[in-house]
């Protein structure tokens, strides 16, 4: 992919100048897939690079449904405050505030963060924070499926939302333990954010494809070897895709995500890619590579 680059100035607590990457359309921070763990990891780096340690002097808010607390509470919490760090739990980005708690972002299907230094605010901006130096940070969410929360701590938020372990922080032993007594479709299990946080349709399909496991396989039929293979592939896939988004590394052509078209040749074997519904979700797999258990 051809990239354009732009250099912006940031506070002294960071490098004096940071090089930011634009995609080949010249649109900053373009979001293509529904945000899962790697996409949110990219958004985290983006906010860390643009919007920490800037005093918020104005708060503009959009659709009521986005805000999970009264708008007046958001304004009171954010105004004259500043972000000092960030963390991630699955598909949620938690921005730590200097004075009080965290702003939490769930990106829905089309959400993204957008930092800019001009006056015009994007049409679909649901929250825009104006900083003391004139810069602005917007949460842009055209389809309005995203959500914004306020919380006192990551632990409090995790408990309230009933989130499972963050997918890149769980150990192999704990991953095995998750499946003790688990029944039903393995795909449905991996998609459940209370079971493991951060995985969605795209990367669950990828994990099962790389592991040679049919998406309709039953969790109770998986062997210890199957679970170890799934765990190792999960870690490798999430790391590879995150680096692709943050560093521009190419995604291997052997990944299913490059071939998610029914009837397309499997990138590993001689089979064809098929599409079925599992748990109401479009599911891509290769019947030659992936064995139903």
GROMACS .gro file of C-alpha atoms in nm:
model
  293
    1UNK     CA    1   0.000   0.000   0.000
    2UNK     CA    2   0.121   0.353  -0.080
    3UNK     CA    3   0.130   0.582   0.223
    4UNK     CA    4   0.140   0.957   0.263
    5UNK     CA    5   0.294   1.099   0.577
    6UNK     CA    6   0.230   1.409   0.782
    7UNK     CA    7   0.425   1.540   1.079
    8UNK     CA    8   0.239   1.704   1.366
    9UNK     CA    9   0.365   1.871   1.680
   10UNK     CA   10   0.281   1.723   2.019
   11UNK     CA   11   0.350   1.813   2.383
   12UNK     CA   12   0.696   1.805   2.537
   13UNK     CA   13   0.613   1.486   2.729
   14UNK     CA   14   0.626   1.306   2.394
   15UNK     CA   15   0.868   1.340   2.109
   16UNK     CA   16   0.877   1.697   1.980
   17UNK     CA   17   0.746   1.578   1.646
   18UNK     CA   18   0.562   1.257   1.565
   19UNK     CA   19   0.524   1.108   1.218
   20UNK     CA   20   0.171   0.990   1.154
   21UNK     CA   21   0.059   0.758   0.878
   22UNK     CA   22  -0.219   0.825   0.627
   23UNK     CA   23  -0.358   0.560   0.397
   24UNK     CA   24  -0.352   0.574   0.018
   25UNK     CA   25  -0.677   0.773   0.004
   26UNK     CA   26  -0.535   1.045   0.223
   27UNK     CA   27  -0.796   0.977   0.492
   28UNK     CA   28  -0.652   0.968   0.839
   29UNK     CA   29  -0.727   0.667   1.056
   30UNK     CA   30  -0.959   0.504   0.802
   31UNK     CA   31  -1.157   0.217   0.953
   32UNK     CA   32  -1.255  -0.074   0.728
   33UNK     CA   33  -1.341  -0.374   0.946
   34UNK     CA   34  -1.576  -0.380   1.241
   35UNK     CA   35  -1.339  -0.300   1.528
   36UNK     CA   36  -1.208  -0.602   1.715
   37UNK     CA   37  -0.905  -0.629   1.943
   38UNK     CA   38  -0.636  -0.533   1.683
   39UNK     CA   39  -0.837  -0.238   1.552
   40UNK     CA   40  -0.891  -0.105   1.905
   41UNK     CA   41  -0.518  -0.153   1.976
   42UNK     CA   42  -0.454   0.075   1.677
   43UNK     CA   43  -0.702   0.332   1.810
   44UNK     CA   44  -0.522   0.320   2.146
   45UNK     CA   45  -0.186   0.402   1.986
   46UNK     CA   46  -0.354   0.674   1.781
   47UNK     CA   47  -0.500   0.849   2.085
   48UNK     CA   48  -0.177   0.804   2.283
   49UNK     CA   49   0.015   0.972   2.000
   50UNK     CA   50  -0.220   1.266   1.953
   51UNK     CA   51  -0.431   1.346   2.253
   52UNK     CA   52  -0.263   1.283   2.590
   53UNK     CA   53  -0.173   1.568   2.827
   54UNK     CA   54  -0.394   1.827   2.654
   55UNK     CA   55  -0.636   2.024   2.871
   56UNK     CA   56  -0.997   1.995   2.748
   57UNK     CA   57  -1.162   2.338   2.718
   58UNK     CA   58  -1.480   2.250   2.527
   59UNK     CA   59  -1.706   1.944   2.501
   60UNK     CA   60  -1.950   1.896   2.209
   61UNK     CA   61  -2.185   1.597   2.213
   62UNK     CA   62  -2.404   1.425   1.954
   63UNK     CA   63  -2.673   1.154   1.965
   64UNK     CA   64  -2.811   1.076   2.311
   65UNK     CA   65  -2.801   0.697   2.252
   66UNK     CA   66  -2.420   0.705   2.238
   67UNK     CA   67  -2.386   0.827   2.596
   68UNK     CA   68  -2.437   0.570   2.872
   69UNK     CA   69  -2.458   0.836   3.145
   70UNK     CA   70  -2.629   1.177   3.138
   71UNK     CA   71  -2.459   1.421   2.903
   72UNK     CA   72  -2.425   1.666   3.189
   73UNK     CA   73  -2.209   1.411   3.371
   74UNK     CA   74  -1.984   1.369   3.067
   75UNK     CA   75  -1.938   1.745   3.036
   76UNK     CA   76  -1.867   1.790   3.407
   77UNK     CA   77  -1.616   1.504   3.405
   78UNK     CA   78  -1.430   1.598   3.086
   79UNK     CA   79  -1.422   1.977   3.095
   80UNK     CA   80  -1.089   2.117   3.226
   81UNK     CA   81  -0.962   1.761   3.253
   82UNK     CA   82  -0.705   1.577   3.037
   83UNK     CA   83  -0.614   1.224   2.932
   84UNK     CA   84  -0.294   1.092   3.088
   85UNK     CA   85  -0.281   0.729   2.968
   86UNK     CA   86  -0.492   0.454   2.817
   87UNK     CA   87  -0.563   0.085   2.850
   88UNK     CA   88  -0.766  -0.173   2.659
   89UNK     CA   89  -1.006  -0.447   2.761
   90UNK     CA   90  -1.113  -0.647   2.458
   91UNK     CA   91  -1.305  -0.418   2.223
   92UNK     CA   92  -1.312  -0.130   2.473
   93UNK     CA   93  -1.065   0.159   2.491
   94UNK     CA   94  -1.031   0.316   2.837
   95UNK     CA   95  -0.884   0.667   2.851
   96UNK     CA   96  -0.759   0.760   3.199
   97UNK     CA   97  -0.840   1.113   3.312
   98UNK     CA   98  -0.606   1.318   3.527
   99UNK     CA   99  -0.870   1.425   3.777
  100UNK     CA  100  -1.133   1.153   3.780
  101UNK     CA  101  -1.186   0.805   3.639
  102UNK     CA  102  -1.194   0.697   3.276
  103UNK     CA  103  -1.373   0.773   2.951
  104UNK     CA  104  -1.453   0.439   2.786
  105UNK     CA  105  -1.508   0.400   2.412
  106UNK     CA  106  -1.681   0.110   2.240
  107UNK     CA  107  -1.652   0.157   1.865
  108UNK     CA  108  -1.958  -0.035   1.750
  109UNK     CA  109  -1.941  -0.118   1.379
  110UNK     CA  110  -1.801   0.201   1.228
  111UNK     CA  111  -1.653   0.405   1.512
  112UNK     CA  112  -1.308   0.563   1.515
  113UNK     CA  113  -1.115   0.842   1.684
  114UNK     CA  114  -1.020   1.145   1.475
  115UNK     CA  115  -0.766   1.407   1.583
  116UNK     CA  116  -0.756   1.730   1.380
  117UNK     CA  117  -0.643   2.091   1.399
  118UNK     CA  118  -0.905   2.269   1.187
  119UNK     CA  119  -1.242   2.416   1.287
  120UNK     CA  120  -1.475   2.195   1.084
  121UNK     CA  121  -1.610   1.898   1.281
  122UNK     CA  122  -1.698   1.578   1.094
  123UNK     CA  123  -2.069   1.524   1.023
  124UNK     CA  124  -2.091   1.204   1.228
  125UNK     CA  125  -1.884   1.315   1.528
  126UNK     CA  126  -2.066   1.204   1.844
  127UNK     CA  127  -1.817   1.356   2.088
  128UNK     CA  128  -1.566   1.631   2.011
  129UNK     CA  129  -1.316   1.752   2.269
  130UNK     CA  130  -1.140   2.081   2.201
  131UNK     CA  131  -0.798   2.113   2.363
  132UNK     CA  132  -0.636   2.424   2.504
  133UNK     CA  133  -0.383   2.433   2.218
  134UNK     CA  134  -0.662   2.433   1.955
  135UNK     CA  135  -0.641   2.065   1.860
  136UNK     CA  136  -0.956   1.851   1.867
  137UNK     CA  137  -1.035   1.485   1.921
  138UNK     CA  138  -1.364   1.342   1.791
  139UNK     CA  139  -1.532   1.008   1.834
  140UNK     CA  140  -1.682   0.959   1.489
  141UNK     CA  141  -1.956   0.697   1.461
  142UNK     CA  142  -2.176   0.720   1.148
  143UNK     CA  143  -2.409   0.428   1.227
  144UNK     CA  144  -2.439   0.523   1.595
  145UNK     CA  145  -2.377   0.171   1.725
  146UNK     CA  146  -2.083   0.288   1.936
  147UNK     CA  147  -2.109   0.372   2.305
  148UNK     CA  148  -1.935   0.604   2.549
  149UNK     CA  149  -1.913   0.530   2.920
  150UNK     CA  150  -1.770   0.684   3.235
  151UNK     CA  151  -1.614   0.454   3.494
  152UNK     CA  152  -1.403   0.480   3.805
  153UNK     CA  153  -1.158   0.201   3.715
  154UNK     CA  154  -1.090  -0.076   3.461
  155UNK     CA  155  -1.180  -0.342   3.718
  156UNK     CA  156  -1.513  -0.176   3.795
  157UNK     CA  157  -1.593  -0.151   3.425
  158UNK     CA  158  -1.491  -0.511   3.355
  159UNK     CA  159  -1.719  -0.639   3.632
  160UNK     CA  160  -2.013  -0.421   3.528
  161UNK     CA  161  -1.989  -0.530   3.163
  162UNK     CA  162  -1.915  -0.893   3.262
  163UNK     CA  163  -1.608  -0.909   3.040
  164UNK     CA  164  -1.387  -1.215   3.021
  165UNK     CA  165  -1.007  -1.208   3.008
  166UNK     CA  166  -0.843  -0.988   2.744
  167UNK     CA  167  -0.750  -1.222   2.459
  168UNK     CA  168  -0.381  -1.126   2.441
  169UNK     CA  169  -0.327  -1.138   2.818
  170UNK     CA  170  -0.462  -1.484   2.899
  171UNK     CA  171  -0.217  -1.772   2.959
  172UNK     CA  172  -0.239  -2.101   2.772
  173UNK     CA  173  -0.333  -2.280   3.095
  174UNK     CA  174  -0.615  -2.036   3.165
  175UNK     CA  175  -0.733  -2.066   2.804
  176UNK     CA  176  -0.761  -2.443   2.852
  177UNK     CA  177  -0.948  -2.389   3.179
  178UNK     CA  178  -1.206  -2.170   3.006
  179UNK     CA  179  -1.324  -2.474   2.813
  180UNK     CA  180  -1.367  -2.698   3.119
  181UNK     CA  181  -1.733  -2.799   3.110
  182UNK     CA  182  -1.800  -2.572   2.812
  183UNK     CA  183  -2.061  -2.700   2.567
  184UNK     CA  184  -2.191  -2.582   2.231
  185UNK     CA  185  -2.031  -2.433   1.922
  186UNK     CA  186  -1.667  -2.333   1.961
  187UNK     CA  187  -1.727  -2.029   1.741
  188UNK     CA  188  -2.012  -1.911   1.962
  189UNK     CA  189  -1.791  -1.954   2.269
  190UNK     CA  190  -1.504  -1.749   2.125
  191UNK     CA  191  -1.745  -1.474   2.017
  192UNK     CA  192  -1.884  -1.440   2.371
  193UNK     CA  193  -1.721  -1.135   2.533
  194UNK     CA  194  -1.791  -1.273   2.881
  195UNK     CA  195  -1.593  -1.584   2.786
  196UNK     CA  196  -1.294  -1.407   2.630
  197UNK     CA  197  -1.280  -1.037   2.544
  198UNK     CA  198  -1.173  -0.891   2.212
  199UNK     CA  199  -1.260  -1.150   1.948
  200UNK     CA  200  -1.528  -1.097   1.684
  201UNK     CA  201  -1.649  -1.265   1.368
  202UNK     CA  202  -1.343  -1.193   1.152
  203UNK     CA  203  -1.072  -1.317   1.387
  204UNK     CA  204  -1.267  -1.610   1.529
  205UNK     CA  205  -1.304  -1.740   1.173
  206UNK     CA  206  -0.931  -1.685   1.124
  207UNK     CA  207  -0.833  -1.867   1.444
  208UNK     CA  208  -1.048  -2.168   1.355
  209UNK     CA  209  -0.920  -2.171   0.997
  210UNK     CA  210  -0.554  -2.162   1.100
  211UNK     CA  211  -0.625  -2.430   1.362
  212UNK     CA  212  -0.801  -2.665   1.118
  213UNK     CA  213  -1.120  -2.669   1.327
  214UNK     CA  214  -1.465  -2.650   1.168
  215UNK     CA  215  -1.669  -2.358   1.310
  216UNK     CA  216  -1.958  -2.592   1.398
  217UNK     CA  217  -1.731  -2.807   1.615
  218UNK     CA  218  -1.852  -2.856   1.972
  219UNK     CA  219  -1.642  -2.714   2.252
  220UNK     CA  220  -1.680  -3.036   2.453
  221UNK     CA  221  -1.524  -3.237   2.169
  222UNK     CA  222  -1.200  -3.040   2.150
  223UNK     CA  223  -0.884  -3.215   2.269
  224UNK     CA  224  -0.605  -3.056   2.471
  225UNK     CA  225  -0.404  -3.049   2.147
  226UNK     CA  226  -0.687  -2.863   1.971
  227UNK     CA  227  -0.702  -2.606   2.251
  228UNK     CA  228  -0.325  -2.553   2.252
  229UNK     CA  229  -0.328  -2.511   1.876
  230UNK     CA  230  -0.616  -2.261   1.897
  231UNK     CA  231  -0.441  -2.064   2.170
  232UNK     CA  232  -0.112  -2.039   1.981
  233UNK     CA  233  -0.290  -1.937   1.662
  234UNK     CA  234  -0.499  -1.679   1.848
  235UNK     CA  235  -0.187  -1.515   1.992
  236UNK     CA  236  -0.002  -1.522   1.658
  237UNK     CA  237  -0.298  -1.388   1.456
  238UNK     CA  238  -0.374  -1.101   1.692
  239UNK     CA  239  -0.007  -1.004   1.706
  240UNK     CA  240   0.031  -1.021   1.327
  241UNK     CA  241  -0.280  -0.814   1.253
  242UNK     CA  242  -0.200  -0.558   1.523
  243UNK     CA  243   0.149  -0.509   1.380
  244UNK     CA  244  -0.003  -0.480   1.034
  245UNK     CA  245  -0.222  -0.195   1.151
  246UNK     CA  246   0.034  -0.016   1.367
  247UNK     CA  247   0.355  -0.077   1.169
  248UNK     CA  248   0.231  -0.142   0.815
  249UNK     CA  249   0.352  -0.504   0.804
  250UNK     CA  250   0.177  -0.716   0.538
  251UNK     CA  251  -0.076  -0.980   0.643
  252UNK     CA  252   0.024  -1.326   0.509
  253UNK     CA  253  -0.170  -1.437   0.202
  254UNK     CA  254  -0.237  -1.768   0.379
  255UNK     CA  255  -0.478  -1.584   0.610
  256UNK     CA  256  -0.848  -1.650   0.549
  257UNK     CA  257  -0.928  -1.278   0.586
  258UNK     CA  258  -0.771  -1.222   0.244
  259UNK     CA  259  -1.004  -1.480   0.086
  260UNK     CA  260  -1.345  -1.432   0.249
  261UNK     CA  261  -1.545  -1.496  -0.067
  262UNK     CA  262  -1.761  -1.803  -0.112
  263UNK     CA  263  -1.616  -2.028  -0.382
  264UNK     CA  264  -1.268  -1.875  -0.370
  265UNK     CA  265  -0.975  -2.118  -0.359
  266UNK     CA  266  -0.846  -2.201  -0.012
  267UNK     CA  267  -0.506  -2.032   0.040
  268UNK     CA  268  -0.367  -2.343   0.213
  269UNK     CA  269  -0.519  -2.655   0.051
  270UNK     CA  270  -0.715  -2.747  -0.263
  271UNK     CA  271  -1.060  -2.684  -0.120
  272UNK     CA  272  -1.300  -2.397  -0.175
  273UNK     CA  273  -1.407  -2.137   0.076
  274UNK     CA  274  -1.765  -2.190   0.194
  275UNK     CA  275  -2.003  -1.967   0.387
  276UNK     CA  276  -2.255  -2.083   0.646
  277UNK     CA  277  -2.438  -1.923   0.938
  278UNK     CA  278  -2.321  -2.002   1.291
  279UNK     CA  279  -2.500  -1.826   1.574
  280UNK     CA  280  -2.661  -1.598   1.316
  281UNK     CA  281  -2.324  -1.479   1.185
  282UNK     CA  282  -2.179  -1.528   0.837
  283UNK     CA  283  -1.898  -1.777   0.881
  284UNK     CA  284  -1.626  -1.858   0.628
  285UNK     CA  285  -1.425  -2.181   0.632
  286UNK     CA  286  -1.264  -2.450   0.415
  287UNK     CA  287  -1.431  -2.791   0.432
  288UNK     CA  288  -1.105  -2.957   0.322
  289UNK     CA  289  -0.889  -2.796   0.592
  290UNK     CA  290  -1.129  -2.772   0.883
  291UNK     CA  291  -1.254  -3.088   1.050
  292UNK     CA  292  -1.581  -3.090   1.241
  293UNK     CA  293  -1.537  -3.232   1.591
   0.00000   0.00000   0.00000
